[in-house]
Each structure stands twice: as structure tokens, then as C-alpha cells.
Short mmCIF file of C-alpha atoms in Angstrom, two decimals:
data_model
loop_
_atom_site.label_atom_id
_atom_site.label_comp_id
_atom_site.label_asym_id
_atom_site.label_seq_id
_atom_site.Cartn_x
_atom_site.Cartn_y
_atom_site.Cartn_z
CA MET A 1 -31.67 -4.89 -4.50
CA SER A 2 -33.44 -7.56 -2.53
CA VAL A 3 -32.70 -10.08 0.20
CA SER A 4 -34.74 -13.06 1.40
CA VAL A 5 -34.08 -15.44 4.28
CA GLN A 6 -36.53 -18.28 3.97
CA LYS A 7 -37.22 -21.95 4.61
CA GLN A 8 -38.67 -22.70 1.19
CA ASP A 9 -36.80 -23.50 -2.01
CA PHE A 10 -36.41 -20.96 -4.84
CA ASN A 11 -36.72 -21.02 -8.63
CA ILE A 12 -33.67 -19.56 -10.36
CA SER A 13 -35.38 -18.83 -13.69
CA ALA A 14 -38.23 -16.99 -11.96
CA GLU A 15 -35.80 -14.98 -9.82
CA MET A 16 -33.72 -14.07 -12.86
CA ASP A 17 -36.77 -13.02 -14.85
CA ALA A 18 -37.92 -10.82 -11.96
CA LEU A 19 -34.47 -9.27 -11.65
CA THR A 20 -34.15 -8.37 -15.33
CA ALA A 21 -37.79 -7.51 -16.09
CA GLY A 22 -38.19 -4.16 -17.77
CA ASP A 23 -34.47 -3.37 -17.99
CA ARG A 24 -33.17 -3.83 -21.52
CA ASP A 25 -29.78 -2.42 -20.69
CA ILE A 26 -28.68 -5.57 -18.82
CA GLY A 27 -26.19 -7.57 -20.86
CA ALA A 28 -24.98 -10.06 -18.25
CA VAL A 29 -26.55 -12.02 -15.41
CA VAL A 30 -24.45 -14.26 -13.18
CA SER A 31 -25.93 -16.68 -10.68
CA PHE A 32 -24.33 -18.65 -7.91
CA THR A 33 -26.25 -21.55 -6.41
CA GLY A 34 -24.91 -23.37 -3.36
CA LEU A 35 -26.01 -26.97 -2.83
CA VAL A 36 -25.79 -29.38 0.12
CA ARG A 37 -23.02 -31.89 -0.59
CA GLU A 38 -23.55 -35.44 0.62
CA MET A 39 -19.91 -36.29 1.23
CA THR A 40 -18.11 -34.29 3.88
CA SER A 41 -14.84 -34.74 5.71
CA ALA A 42 -16.87 -36.60 8.36
CA GLY A 43 -18.45 -39.01 5.87
CA ALA A 44 -21.83 -39.10 4.13
CA ILE A 45 -24.47 -36.91 5.72
CA THR A 46 -28.23 -37.34 5.67
CA GLU A 47 -29.21 -33.84 6.78
CA MET A 48 -27.82 -30.32 6.93
CA ALA A 49 -29.56 -27.98 9.36
CA LEU A 50 -29.03 -24.24 8.98
CA GLU A 51 -29.47 -21.95 11.98
CA HIS A 52 -29.42 -18.18 11.62
CA TYR A 53 -29.85 -14.96 13.61
CA PRO A 54 -33.22 -13.49 12.57
CA GLY A 55 -32.98 -9.75 12.12
CA MET A 56 -29.22 -9.59 11.94
CA THR A 57 -29.15 -11.96 8.97
CA GLU A 58 -31.33 -9.73 6.80
CA ARG A 59 -29.33 -6.70 7.87
CA ALA A 60 -25.97 -8.36 7.13
CA LEU A 61 -27.12 -9.52 3.69
CA ALA A 62 -28.46 -6.06 2.86
CA ASP A 63 -25.12 -4.54 3.92
CA ILE A 64 -23.28 -6.98 1.66
CA GLU A 65 -25.52 -6.02 -1.26
CA THR A 66 -24.91 -2.34 -0.58
CA ALA A 67 -21.16 -2.94 -0.56
CA ALA A 68 -21.35 -4.74 -3.92
CA CYS A 69 -23.45 -1.98 -5.47
CA ALA A 70 -20.98 0.65 -4.28
CA ARG A 71 -18.14 -1.22 -5.93
CA TRP A 72 -19.56 -2.40 -9.27
CA PRO A 73 -22.07 -0.87 -11.70
CA LEU A 74 -24.92 -3.29 -11.03
CA GLN A 75 -28.48 -3.03 -12.35
CA GLY A 76 -29.73 -5.73 -10.01
CA VAL A 77 -28.73 -7.91 -7.08
CA ARG A 78 -30.69 -10.70 -5.42
CA ILE A 79 -29.74 -12.86 -2.44
CA ILE A 80 -31.82 -15.76 -1.15
CA HIS A 81 -30.53 -17.86 1.73
CA ARG A 82 -32.46 -20.79 3.16
CA TYR A 83 -32.49 -21.98 6.76
CA GLY A 84 -33.90 -24.99 8.56
CA PRO A 85 -33.39 -28.68 7.73
CA LEU A 86 -32.03 -29.48 4.26
CA ALA A 87 -31.03 -32.72 2.52
CA PRO A 88 -28.06 -33.55 0.26
CA GLY A 89 -28.63 -32.02 -3.19
CA ASP A 90 -30.89 -29.27 -1.82
CA ARG A 91 -30.28 -25.65 -2.75
CA ILE A 92 -28.94 -23.51 0.13
CA VAL A 93 -28.21 -20.11 -1.33
CA LEU A 94 -28.76 -18.07 -4.49
CA VAL A 95 -26.85 -14.95 -5.49
CA LEU A 96 -27.79 -13.11 -8.69
CA THR A 97 -26.02 -10.11 -10.20
CA ALA A 98 -27.04 -8.16 -13.30
CA SER A 99 -24.87 -5.65 -15.12
CA ARG A 100 -24.17 -4.23 -18.57
CA HIS A 101 -21.01 -6.27 -18.93
CA ARG A 102 -19.90 -9.64 -17.70
CA THR A 103 -16.84 -8.67 -15.66
CA ALA A 104 -18.85 -6.63 -13.14
CA ALA A 105 -21.48 -9.36 -12.86
CA PHE A 106 -18.88 -12.11 -12.31
CA GLU A 107 -16.79 -10.16 -9.82
CA ALA A 108 -19.78 -8.92 -7.83
CA ALA A 109 -21.27 -12.41 -7.54
CA SER A 110 -17.94 -13.80 -6.37
CA PHE A 111 -17.57 -10.93 -3.87
CA LEU A 112 -21.11 -11.44 -2.54
CA MET A 113 -20.46 -15.12 -1.89
CA ASP A 114 -17.09 -14.46 -0.22
CA TYR A 115 -18.61 -11.83 2.05
CA LEU A 116 -21.72 -13.85 2.76
CA LYS A 117 -19.56 -16.82 3.80
CA THR A 118 -17.68 -14.76 6.39
CA LYS A 119 -20.16 -12.07 7.49
CA ALA A 120 -23.72 -13.46 7.40
CA PRO A 121 -24.81 -15.13 10.68
CA PHE A 122 -25.57 -18.68 9.53
CA TRP A 123 -24.35 -21.91 11.10
CA LYS A 124 -24.49 -25.35 9.53
CA LYS A 125 -24.93 -28.58 11.44
CA GLU A 126 -24.45 -31.83 9.59
CA ALA A 127 -26.13 -35.06 10.64
CA GLY A 128 -25.29 -38.58 9.52
CA PRO A 129 -25.18 -42.17 10.76
CA ALA A 130 -22.30 -41.26 13.09
CA GLY A 131 -24.23 -38.43 14.75
CA SER A 132 -24.34 -34.70 14.19
CA GLN A 133 -21.76 -31.93 14.35
CA TRP A 134 -21.42 -28.24 13.70
CA VAL A 135 -19.45 -27.38 10.59
CA ASP A 136 -16.14 -25.63 11.26
CA ALA A 137 -15.44 -22.31 9.58
CA ARG A 138 -12.77 -22.63 6.91
CA ASP A 139 -9.68 -20.43 6.94
CA VAL A 140 -9.80 -20.39 3.15
CA ASP A 141 -13.09 -18.49 3.33
CA ASP A 142 -11.47 -15.75 5.37
CA ALA A 143 -8.65 -15.59 2.83
CA GLN A 144 -11.15 -15.40 -0.04
CA ALA A 145 -12.97 -12.51 1.62
CA ALA A 146 -9.71 -10.72 2.44
CA ARG A 147 -8.70 -10.47 -1.22
CA TRP A 148 -11.50 -7.90 -1.72
CA GLU A 149 -9.99 -5.62 0.91
CA ALA A 150 -7.43 -4.46 -1.66
CA PRO A 151 -8.60 -1.97 -4.31
CA PRO A 152 -10.23 -3.69 -7.35
CA ASP A 153 -7.48 -2.61 -9.72
CA ALA A 154 -4.74 -4.15 -7.62
CA SER A 155 -5.62 -7.74 -8.52
CA MET B 1 -29.56 -6.29 28.24
CA LYS B 2 -30.67 -9.20 26.05
CA VAL B 3 -28.02 -11.85 25.45
CA LEU B 4 -28.46 -14.39 22.62
CA TYR B 5 -26.59 -17.61 21.88
CA PHE B 6 -26.33 -19.44 18.56
CA SER B 7 -25.00 -22.77 17.26
CA TRP B 8 -22.87 -24.65 19.80
CA MET B 9 -22.81 -21.63 22.13
CA ARG B 10 -26.60 -22.06 22.40
CA GLU B 11 -26.28 -25.80 22.92
CA ARG B 12 -23.58 -25.46 25.58
CA VAL B 13 -25.30 -22.70 27.54
CA GLY B 14 -28.66 -24.39 27.08
CA LEU B 15 -30.49 -21.16 26.27
CA THR B 16 -31.38 -19.28 23.10
CA SER B 17 -31.54 -15.96 24.96
CA GLU B 18 -31.75 -14.40 28.41
CA GLU B 19 -31.99 -11.02 30.10
CA VAL B 20 -28.74 -10.09 31.83
CA GLU B 21 -28.10 -7.31 34.34
CA THR B 22 -24.53 -6.16 33.86
CA ARG B 23 -22.17 -3.25 34.23
CA ALA B 24 -19.55 -4.92 32.02
CA ALA B 25 -17.59 -2.32 30.06
CA THR B 26 -16.72 -4.53 27.10
CA VAL B 27 -17.84 -7.74 25.45
CA ARG B 28 -14.88 -9.50 27.02
CA ASP B 29 -15.94 -8.35 30.50
CA LEU B 30 -19.45 -9.63 29.85
CA ALA B 31 -18.15 -12.98 28.62
CA GLN B 32 -16.03 -13.34 31.76
CA GLU B 33 -19.04 -12.53 33.96
CA LEU B 34 -21.15 -15.11 32.16
CA ALA B 35 -18.41 -17.76 32.19
CA VAL B 36 -18.57 -18.09 35.98
CA ARG B 37 -22.35 -18.61 36.12
CA GLY B 38 -22.04 -22.38 35.94
CA GLU B 39 -20.49 -25.34 34.17
CA ASN B 40 -22.62 -24.85 31.06
CA TYR B 41 -21.42 -21.25 30.72
CA ALA B 42 -17.83 -22.18 31.53
CA TYR B 43 -17.94 -24.77 28.74
CA ALA B 44 -19.46 -22.32 26.25
CA PHE B 45 -16.89 -19.62 26.98
CA GLU B 46 -13.87 -21.91 27.58
CA ASN B 47 -12.07 -20.63 24.47
CA LEU B 48 -12.84 -17.00 23.73
CA ALA B 49 -10.72 -17.13 20.57
CA ALA B 50 -13.42 -19.38 19.07
CA VAL B 51 -16.26 -17.00 20.02
CA ARG B 52 -17.64 -14.26 17.78
CA VAL B 53 -19.96 -11.49 18.92
CA ALA B 54 -22.55 -9.06 17.59
CA ILE B 55 -23.76 -5.95 19.38
CA ASP B 56 -27.22 -4.78 18.35
CA GLN B 57 -26.98 -7.07 15.31
CA GLU B 58 -23.67 -5.69 14.05
CA MET B 59 -20.44 -7.71 14.16
CA ALA B 60 -18.20 -6.52 17.00
CA GLU B 61 -14.94 -7.43 18.74
CA LEU B 62 -14.24 -8.70 22.25
CA ASP B 63 -12.89 -5.28 23.16
CA THR B 64 -15.85 -3.33 21.80
CA PRO B 65 -17.47 -1.20 24.57
CA LEU B 66 -20.97 -2.25 25.62
CA ALA B 67 -22.21 1.28 26.46
CA GLY B 68 -25.71 1.71 25.09
CA ALA B 69 -26.01 -1.86 23.82
CA SER B 70 -29.42 -3.49 24.17
CA GLU B 71 -28.70 -6.84 22.46
CA VAL B 72 -25.49 -8.91 22.52
CA ALA B 73 -25.12 -12.23 20.69
CA PHE B 74 -22.43 -14.89 21.11
CA PHE B 75 -21.74 -17.50 18.45
CA PRO B 76 -18.95 -19.42 16.69
CA PRO B 77 -17.49 -18.24 13.34
CA VAL B 78 -20.23 -18.23 10.72
CA THR B 79 -20.55 -21.06 8.19
CA GLY B 80 -23.32 -20.04 5.79
CA GLY B 81 -23.36 -19.86 2.00
CA MET C 1 -20.13 -31.87 -20.87
CA SER C 2 -22.59 -30.68 -23.41
CA VAL C 3 -22.89 -27.99 -26.08
CA SER C 4 -25.95 -26.76 -27.99
CA VAL C 5 -26.16 -24.23 -30.80
CA GLN C 6 -29.82 -23.48 -31.36
CA LYS C 7 -32.40 -20.92 -32.44
CA GLN C 8 -34.78 -21.49 -29.56
CA ASP C 9 -34.63 -20.01 -26.08
CA PHE C 10 -33.51 -22.03 -23.05
CA ASN C 11 -34.71 -22.48 -19.47
CA ILE C 12 -31.95 -21.95 -16.94
CA SER C 13 -33.61 -23.85 -14.08
CA ALA C 14 -34.24 -26.87 -16.29
CA GLU C 15 -30.67 -26.82 -17.58
CA MET C 16 -29.28 -26.53 -14.07
CA ASP C 17 -31.46 -29.38 -12.81
CA ALA C 18 -30.29 -31.57 -15.69
CA LEU C 19 -26.65 -30.70 -15.02
CA THR C 20 -26.78 -31.52 -11.31
CA ALA C 21 -29.21 -34.47 -11.40
CA GLY C 22 -27.91 -37.51 -9.56
CA ASP C 23 -24.66 -35.92 -8.39
CA ARG C 24 -24.82 -35.07 -4.70
CA ASP C 25 -21.19 -34.07 -4.56
CA ILE C 26 -21.80 -30.75 -6.35
CA GLY C 27 -21.61 -27.83 -3.94
CA ALA C 28 -21.54 -24.91 -6.36
CA VAL C 29 -23.23 -24.07 -9.66
CA VAL C 30 -22.44 -20.84 -11.49
CA SER C 31 -24.41 -19.60 -14.47
CA PHE C 32 -23.70 -16.83 -16.92
CA THR C 33 -26.54 -15.56 -19.09
CA GLY C 34 -25.87 -13.06 -21.85
CA LEU C 35 -28.76 -10.82 -22.94
CA VAL C 36 -29.30 -8.53 -25.93
CA ARG C 37 -28.90 -4.92 -24.78
CA GLU C 38 -31.14 -2.32 -26.37
CA MET C 39 -28.74 0.60 -26.14
CA THR C 40 -25.51 0.31 -28.09
CA SER C 41 -22.85 2.81 -29.09
CA ALA C 42 -24.87 3.28 -32.30
CA GLY C 43 -28.14 4.04 -30.47
CA ALA C 44 -31.18 1.92 -29.64
CA ILE C 45 -31.49 -1.28 -31.64
CA THR C 46 -34.60 -3.22 -32.55
CA GLU C 47 -32.96 -6.49 -33.58
CA MET C 48 -29.76 -8.42 -33.08
CA ALA C 49 -29.06 -11.11 -35.67
CA LEU C 50 -26.50 -13.80 -34.85
CA GLU C 51 -24.71 -15.62 -37.64
CA HIS C 52 -22.47 -18.62 -36.97
CA TYR C 53 -20.37 -21.25 -38.73
CA PRO C 54 -22.30 -24.54 -38.42
CA GLY C 55 -19.97 -27.41 -37.63
CA MET C 56 -17.06 -25.27 -36.52
CA THR C 57 -19.17 -23.61 -33.83
CA GLU C 58 -20.01 -26.86 -32.08
CA ARG C 59 -16.40 -27.98 -32.38
CA ALA C 60 -15.04 -24.70 -30.96
CA LEU C 61 -17.46 -24.77 -28.02
CA ALA C 62 -16.58 -28.41 -27.26
CA ASP C 63 -12.87 -27.50 -27.34
CA ILE C 64 -13.49 -24.64 -24.92
CA GLU C 65 -15.34 -27.01 -22.57
CA THR C 66 -12.49 -29.49 -22.77
CA ALA C 67 -9.99 -26.75 -21.91
CA ALA C 68 -12.06 -25.72 -18.86
CA CYS C 69 -12.37 -29.31 -17.65
CA ALA C 70 -8.62 -29.81 -17.97
CA ARG C 71 -8.01 -26.74 -15.84
CA TRP C 72 -10.61 -26.96 -13.05
CA PRO C 73 -12.20 -29.90 -11.21
CA LEU C 74 -15.66 -29.63 -12.76
CA GLN C 75 -18.52 -32.09 -12.34
CA GLY C 76 -20.51 -30.52 -15.13
CA VAL C 77 -20.36 -27.93 -17.89
CA ARG C 78 -23.13 -26.77 -20.22
CA ILE C 79 -22.97 -24.23 -23.03
CA ILE C 80 -25.98 -23.07 -25.04
CA HIS C 81 -25.57 -20.39 -27.69
CA ARG C 82 -28.43 -19.11 -29.79
CA TYR C 83 -28.29 -17.87 -33.37
CA GLY C 84 -30.74 -16.16 -35.72
CA PRO C 85 -32.78 -13.01 -35.08
CA LEU C 86 -33.10 -11.85 -31.46
CA ALA C 87 -34.72 -8.83 -29.82
CA PRO C 88 -33.51 -6.57 -26.97
CA GLY C 89 -33.86 -8.41 -23.66
CA ASP C 90 -33.60 -11.84 -25.30
CA ARG C 91 -31.18 -14.43 -23.94
CA ILE C 92 -28.16 -15.08 -26.22
CA VAL C 93 -25.90 -17.47 -24.34
CA LEU C 94 -25.86 -19.68 -21.27
CA VAL C 95 -22.79 -21.08 -19.56
CA LEU C 96 -23.17 -23.38 -16.54
CA THR C 97 -20.39 -24.82 -14.40
CA ALA C 98 -20.76 -27.24 -11.51
CA SER C 99 -18.05 -28.09 -9.00
CA ARG C 100 -17.49 -29.06 -5.39
CA HIS C 101 -16.41 -25.58 -4.42
CA ARG C 102 -17.31 -22.11 -5.62
CA THR C 103 -13.89 -20.89 -6.75
CA ALA C 104 -13.57 -23.49 -9.50
CA ALA C 105 -17.15 -22.90 -10.66
CA PHE C 106 -16.70 -19.09 -10.78
CA GLU C 107 -13.31 -19.19 -12.49
CA ALA C 108 -14.35 -21.79 -15.06
CA ALA C 109 -17.53 -19.89 -16.00
CA SER C 110 -15.53 -16.69 -16.43
CA PHE C 111 -12.92 -18.54 -18.50
CA LEU C 112 -15.58 -20.15 -20.70
CA MET C 113 -17.15 -16.79 -21.48
CA ASP C 114 -13.79 -15.15 -22.21
CA TYR C 115 -12.79 -17.94 -24.56
CA LEU C 116 -16.20 -18.16 -26.17
CA LYS C 117 -16.10 -14.41 -26.90
CA THR C 118 -12.80 -14.69 -28.75
CA LYS C 119 -12.78 -18.22 -30.21
CA ALA C 120 -16.33 -19.27 -31.11
CA PRO C 121 -17.37 -18.33 -34.68
CA PHE C 122 -20.36 -16.07 -34.06
CA TRP C 123 -21.00 -12.65 -35.54
CA LYS C 124 -23.57 -10.14 -34.34
CA LYS C 125 -25.38 -7.68 -36.57
CA GLU C 126 -27.44 -4.96 -34.93
CA ALA C 127 -30.40 -3.33 -36.64
CA GLY C 128 -32.18 -0.14 -35.65
CA PRO C 129 -33.95 2.89 -37.12
CA ALA C 130 -30.63 4.11 -38.57
CA GLY C 131 -29.97 0.85 -40.43
CA SER C 132 -27.94 -2.22 -39.59
CA GLN C 133 -24.29 -2.84 -38.86
CA TRP C 134 -21.96 -5.63 -37.85
CA VAL C 135 -20.73 -5.40 -34.27
CA ASP C 136 -16.99 -4.71 -33.97
CA ALA C 137 -14.87 -7.07 -31.90
CA ARG C 138 -13.69 -5.44 -28.70
CA ASP C 139 -10.00 -5.32 -27.78
CA VAL C 140 -11.01 -5.75 -24.15
CA ASP C 141 -12.32 -9.23 -24.98
CA ASP C 142 -8.91 -10.25 -26.32
CA ALA C 143 -7.32 -8.88 -23.16
CA GLN C 144 -9.80 -10.79 -20.99
CA ALA C 145 -9.02 -14.03 -22.80
CA ALA C 146 -5.28 -13.41 -22.63
CA ARG C 147 -5.26 -13.33 -18.84
CA TRP C 148 -5.96 -17.08 -18.83
CA GLU C 149 -2.78 -17.77 -20.82
CA ALA C 150 -0.77 -17.34 -17.62
CA PRO C 151 -0.81 -20.24 -15.14
CA PRO C 152 -3.85 -20.11 -12.77
CA ASP C 153 -1.72 -19.55 -9.69
CA ALA C 154 -0.02 -16.48 -11.15
CA SER C 155 -3.07 -14.22 -10.82
CA MET D 1 -11.29 -26.65 -52.04
CA LYS D 2 -14.41 -25.24 -50.45
CA VAL D 3 -14.17 -21.57 -49.43
CA LEU D 4 -16.73 -20.08 -47.02
CA TYR D 5 -17.44 -16.46 -46.11
CA PHE D 6 -19.18 -15.15 -43.00
CA SER D 7 -20.49 -11.82 -41.71
CA TRP D 8 -19.38 -8.82 -43.77
CA MET D 9 -16.94 -10.98 -45.75
CA ARG D 10 -20.00 -12.89 -46.98
CA GLU D 11 -21.89 -9.69 -47.73
CA ARG D 12 -18.98 -8.11 -49.58
CA VAL D 13 -18.13 -11.17 -51.68
CA GLY D 14 -21.83 -11.87 -52.20
CA LEU D 15 -21.46 -15.61 -51.60
CA THR D 16 -21.79 -17.93 -48.61
CA SER D 17 -19.42 -20.48 -50.17
CA GLU D 18 -17.81 -21.54 -53.41
CA GLU D 19 -15.53 -24.23 -54.84
CA VAL D 20 -12.06 -22.85 -55.61
CA GLU D 21 -9.27 -24.46 -57.65
CA THR D 22 -6.00 -23.26 -56.22
CA ARG D 23 -2.36 -24.11 -55.73
CA ALA D 24 -1.93 -21.40 -53.08
CA ALA D 25 0.64 -22.45 -50.48
CA THR D 26 -0.77 -20.43 -47.58
CA VAL D 27 -3.97 -18.71 -46.53
CA ARG D 28 -2.39 -15.38 -47.48
CA ASP D 29 -1.65 -16.64 -51.00
CA LEU D 30 -5.25 -17.80 -51.36
CA ALA D 31 -6.57 -14.45 -50.13
CA GLN D 32 -4.42 -12.63 -52.66
CA GLU D 33 -5.66 -14.88 -55.48
CA LEU D 34 -9.27 -14.26 -54.48
CA ALA D 35 -8.78 -10.51 -54.03
CA VAL D 36 -8.17 -10.02 -57.76
CA ARG D 37 -11.31 -11.86 -58.87
CA GLY D 38 -13.39 -8.68 -58.93
CA GLU D 39 -14.42 -5.58 -57.08
CA ASN D 40 -16.52 -7.53 -54.57
CA TYR D 41 -13.52 -9.69 -53.63
CA ALA D 42 -11.16 -6.71 -53.60
CA TYR D 43 -13.51 -4.97 -51.17
CA ALA D 44 -13.80 -8.05 -48.94
CA PHE D 45 -10.03 -8.59 -48.78
CA GLU D 46 -8.97 -4.90 -48.79
CA ASN D 47 -7.61 -5.09 -45.24
CA LEU D 48 -6.18 -8.51 -44.44
CA ALA D 49 -5.44 -7.39 -40.86
CA ALA D 50 -9.22 -7.38 -40.27
CA VAL D 51 -9.69 -10.89 -41.69
CA ARG D 52 -9.64 -14.09 -39.66
CA VAL D 53 -9.45 -17.59 -41.08
CA ALA D 54 -10.28 -21.17 -40.24
CA ILE D 55 -8.87 -24.22 -42.01
CA ASP D 56 -11.05 -27.33 -41.79
CA GLN D 57 -12.99 -25.64 -38.98
CA GLU D 58 -9.96 -24.83 -36.84
CA MET D 59 -8.71 -21.27 -36.29
CA ALA D 60 -5.58 -20.63 -38.40
CA GLU D 61 -3.25 -17.78 -39.33
CA LEU D 62 -2.62 -16.05 -42.67
CA ASP D 63 0.69 -17.88 -42.91
CA THR D 64 -0.70 -21.33 -42.15
CA PRO D 65 0.05 -23.75 -45.05
CA LEU D 66 -2.98 -24.94 -47.01
CA ALA D 67 -1.58 -28.39 -47.82
CA GLY D 68 -4.32 -30.98 -47.35
CA ALA D 69 -7.00 -28.43 -46.51
CA SER D 70 -10.49 -29.15 -47.83
CA GLU D 71 -12.39 -26.21 -46.29
CA VAL D 72 -11.20 -22.64 -45.72
CA ALA D 73 -13.37 -19.95 -44.15
CA PHE D 74 -12.83 -16.18 -44.11
CA PHE D 75 -14.54 -13.93 -41.59
CA PRO D 76 -14.03 -10.87 -39.36
CA PRO D 77 -13.04 -11.21 -35.68
CA VAL D 78 -15.77 -13.10 -33.83
CA THR D 79 -18.33 -11.26 -31.70
CA GLY D 80 -20.40 -13.97 -30.00
CA GLY D 81 -21.24 -14.46 -26.37
#
């Protein structure tokens, strides 16, 4: 269980090796990597700046990890979220889940991303030739997160 | 009490944080007190439905009581990930 | 779209970089990595040998990729499956999916693994102190694959 | 026609592949012809419900016609991934 909020980039292979090292009972590792997309509804962007709430961010991500571990049999979880100025194509976020079987790893990674999108205090500001603007929250993200409110077996 | 602002709340108020003396009972009361401090505050708080809040670094609601709170943060809906 | 059936290990970061290179409209990359577990229902193993059907394997994996691309808006898919002798902790399989948004990437990766488990001609043989035995197919894998037979919106 | 065996079908028959002359109409007919070739074949084909088949490298069923087939493979349910 580990959370990092950092400016610098991350290496997925190295993070995965660290997560699985020494545990030969892991059968499945799922990763999610979020990247800065160049084309947005407002046109092509040249920069994406990420602001966050130091202190609360780490706490919120740790809470999300705890919730995932309570719900699925996970042998490892890792969340890395970057902040500061990023460019199109840059990595923003990494979520890793390790479990005996693939279903738990897939579901937990999906859950972590849905919760992170709606509960972790980050704000994106896109900049392009036409100026800069804060990204609006998407209703679909709230809907995605809400589907985990029902018991796991109800889906 | 320490009050923090993020994203466009920060830009509109023009501050990242400030110390506030208040007897506001709830977050909503505090927001209404702040909203009348000037045009920048009025602009930031013009639509409370678009404002989210954390008390002592935990997500809260507009009607959450402020008793015992030492840090309150105002911000728009989060957009990370 | 690319499939490899190989003896050698793979590097997930390098594969992900290759998959996303030059496409700045990718917002989400999901990876699944399958590892050899030491503990099985038959006790601790020391080796896992993977046999496959050369020719048909590549064809089956390409068909599975095609099915995923027909179903989700994917900007990239990569499947690597190893064969030959492997040890506990070794990587067996990698599935990568790249898309604009995370839901397509998650669902497609899950689909690819479910189909691969039931349609790609691989057979595992575990060896340990008590001898060696072929791994039995699991009914749960058939059930996992079957859930994709319904239309995507029905789930 | 080329016939291939994988996994424990290969071990039981004792061959990875062989050329077979047959007029079998379906996969099931072919399996029954092979099953009487000796104890090793009988053992391999003793439970057809546990046997899967591919014709020309595509998954098929026991009742799939063999007309035009040049390569048939017998194997247990797959266990990759």
C-alpha cells in the first residue's frame, strides 16, 4: 500500500517490480496509466497544469487505497499522481493492483480510478493558443464512481 | 481558522489561504460571510452549487457544522486522474 | 495491433512506450500482466511449462484483438504471451490497451484476457517435488468469457 | 490429413503429429477411428467430452464436417493466460 504525489515522471516497470518483489503468490497485476491528451473539447492544448491540495491529497489517496483493500483481496496497491505543468503525451497518474486472480486486480484498478477521479483534490487547467481554462468535472465520472456504491455482487 | 482556496476559487478570491475569525455555524454560513467581503469574494462564491468544501482535509457538505474545525478549503469539483 | 508469442521476457514500460508513441490522443492505457504463482492447489511448484500450437496461437490472438477493436474505440492493442519453461514469479502474458477514455481501455483489457484464457491454444504443466501435472481448465474462465456474449450495454 | 496432438493428448498418444489417411465425415468419426489404433490412442480418446479440436487452426466441434480439412488438432481445454 503506497501513495505518491509528485512532480516527476514514473517508470511503470520499476513500480511493478517493486510491488511484486518477494511475493510469488501474485498471479495478476493490472496497471492504469492516464496521459495528457492533446485534443480537448476546446481545441489542441499545449500545456496541462495540475493543482492539488497538499496534505489532503495524500490522505484522500490513502483512503481510496484502504477502501479498495477492504473490498478486494489485494496483495499490493500503488498510486502515483503527478502535479505541476505537463505536456500532451505526458503521464499523469499510475494505479497498480496486484492479486492472486485477474478479476480482483481489474475491478480494484477500475474502482481506484473512479474514486480518484471524484474524491482526490486535483484540478486541471488546460492552456492553448486560445488561452487557458479550468477543466470542468464530468457528470459521467460521478456516475462511474456511483456504480461502486452497490454491493459488488449486484453488478 | 485557516481558509484555503484552490483552482478558480483561488484565482477569483486572489488568495491561496487566509486566517479568518468567524463564529459561522456551518460551511454555508462561512461562505455567506466571506461572499460579502468584496467583489472578488462575491465572484468566487456567486454559485454555491459549484463549490465543494473540505474541513480539516476531509470532504464535507455545505451544511456540515464548523465546530472544532481548524482548516476549511473551498474549491470546484475535482478533476484529477 | 500486434501479437507476439515468444520464449523471452518482455518489458512493460518499453511496450507501453511503443504502443503510445506518436499518438497524443490517447488518454488511458491499461495493462494486464499474468505471473506464475508458486502455490497451487497441488502445493508449491518449481516450474511451469507452457506448450502452445504454433501458427494457430498467433491466429487466435490476432482474432481476439480484432474482436476487441470491433467492440471498443481502441488506439492500440498489444498481446505478448510466453511459452516454454517458466519459474514462479515469472511473467507469462501481457495485454495492453490504449484508448481516449479509461472505460474502453479497462473493458477491452478484461475482455482480451477472458477470451485469451478460453480461446488461445496454450496449455500449462506445473512441476513440483510431487511430480508434474497438466493444469485443469477452470469453469470460472468459461463463465467470465461468456459474460461478453451479451451486448455491452446489457451489463 | 495431418493430425496434431497437444498437452496430455500428445503425451498419451506419444506423438506430436502424424499423417492420417481417412474418409471420416466429422471430427467425431476421426476420433473414433483413431481411438481403436491401440492402447495409447484409446487412453487419449477415452473421454471425448474432455477433448477439444481445431480444424485448419480454427476451433471446431466434434460434429464439424472434415471435408476439405488439411490439419486437425486434438487437445484438452486451453489453460493459457
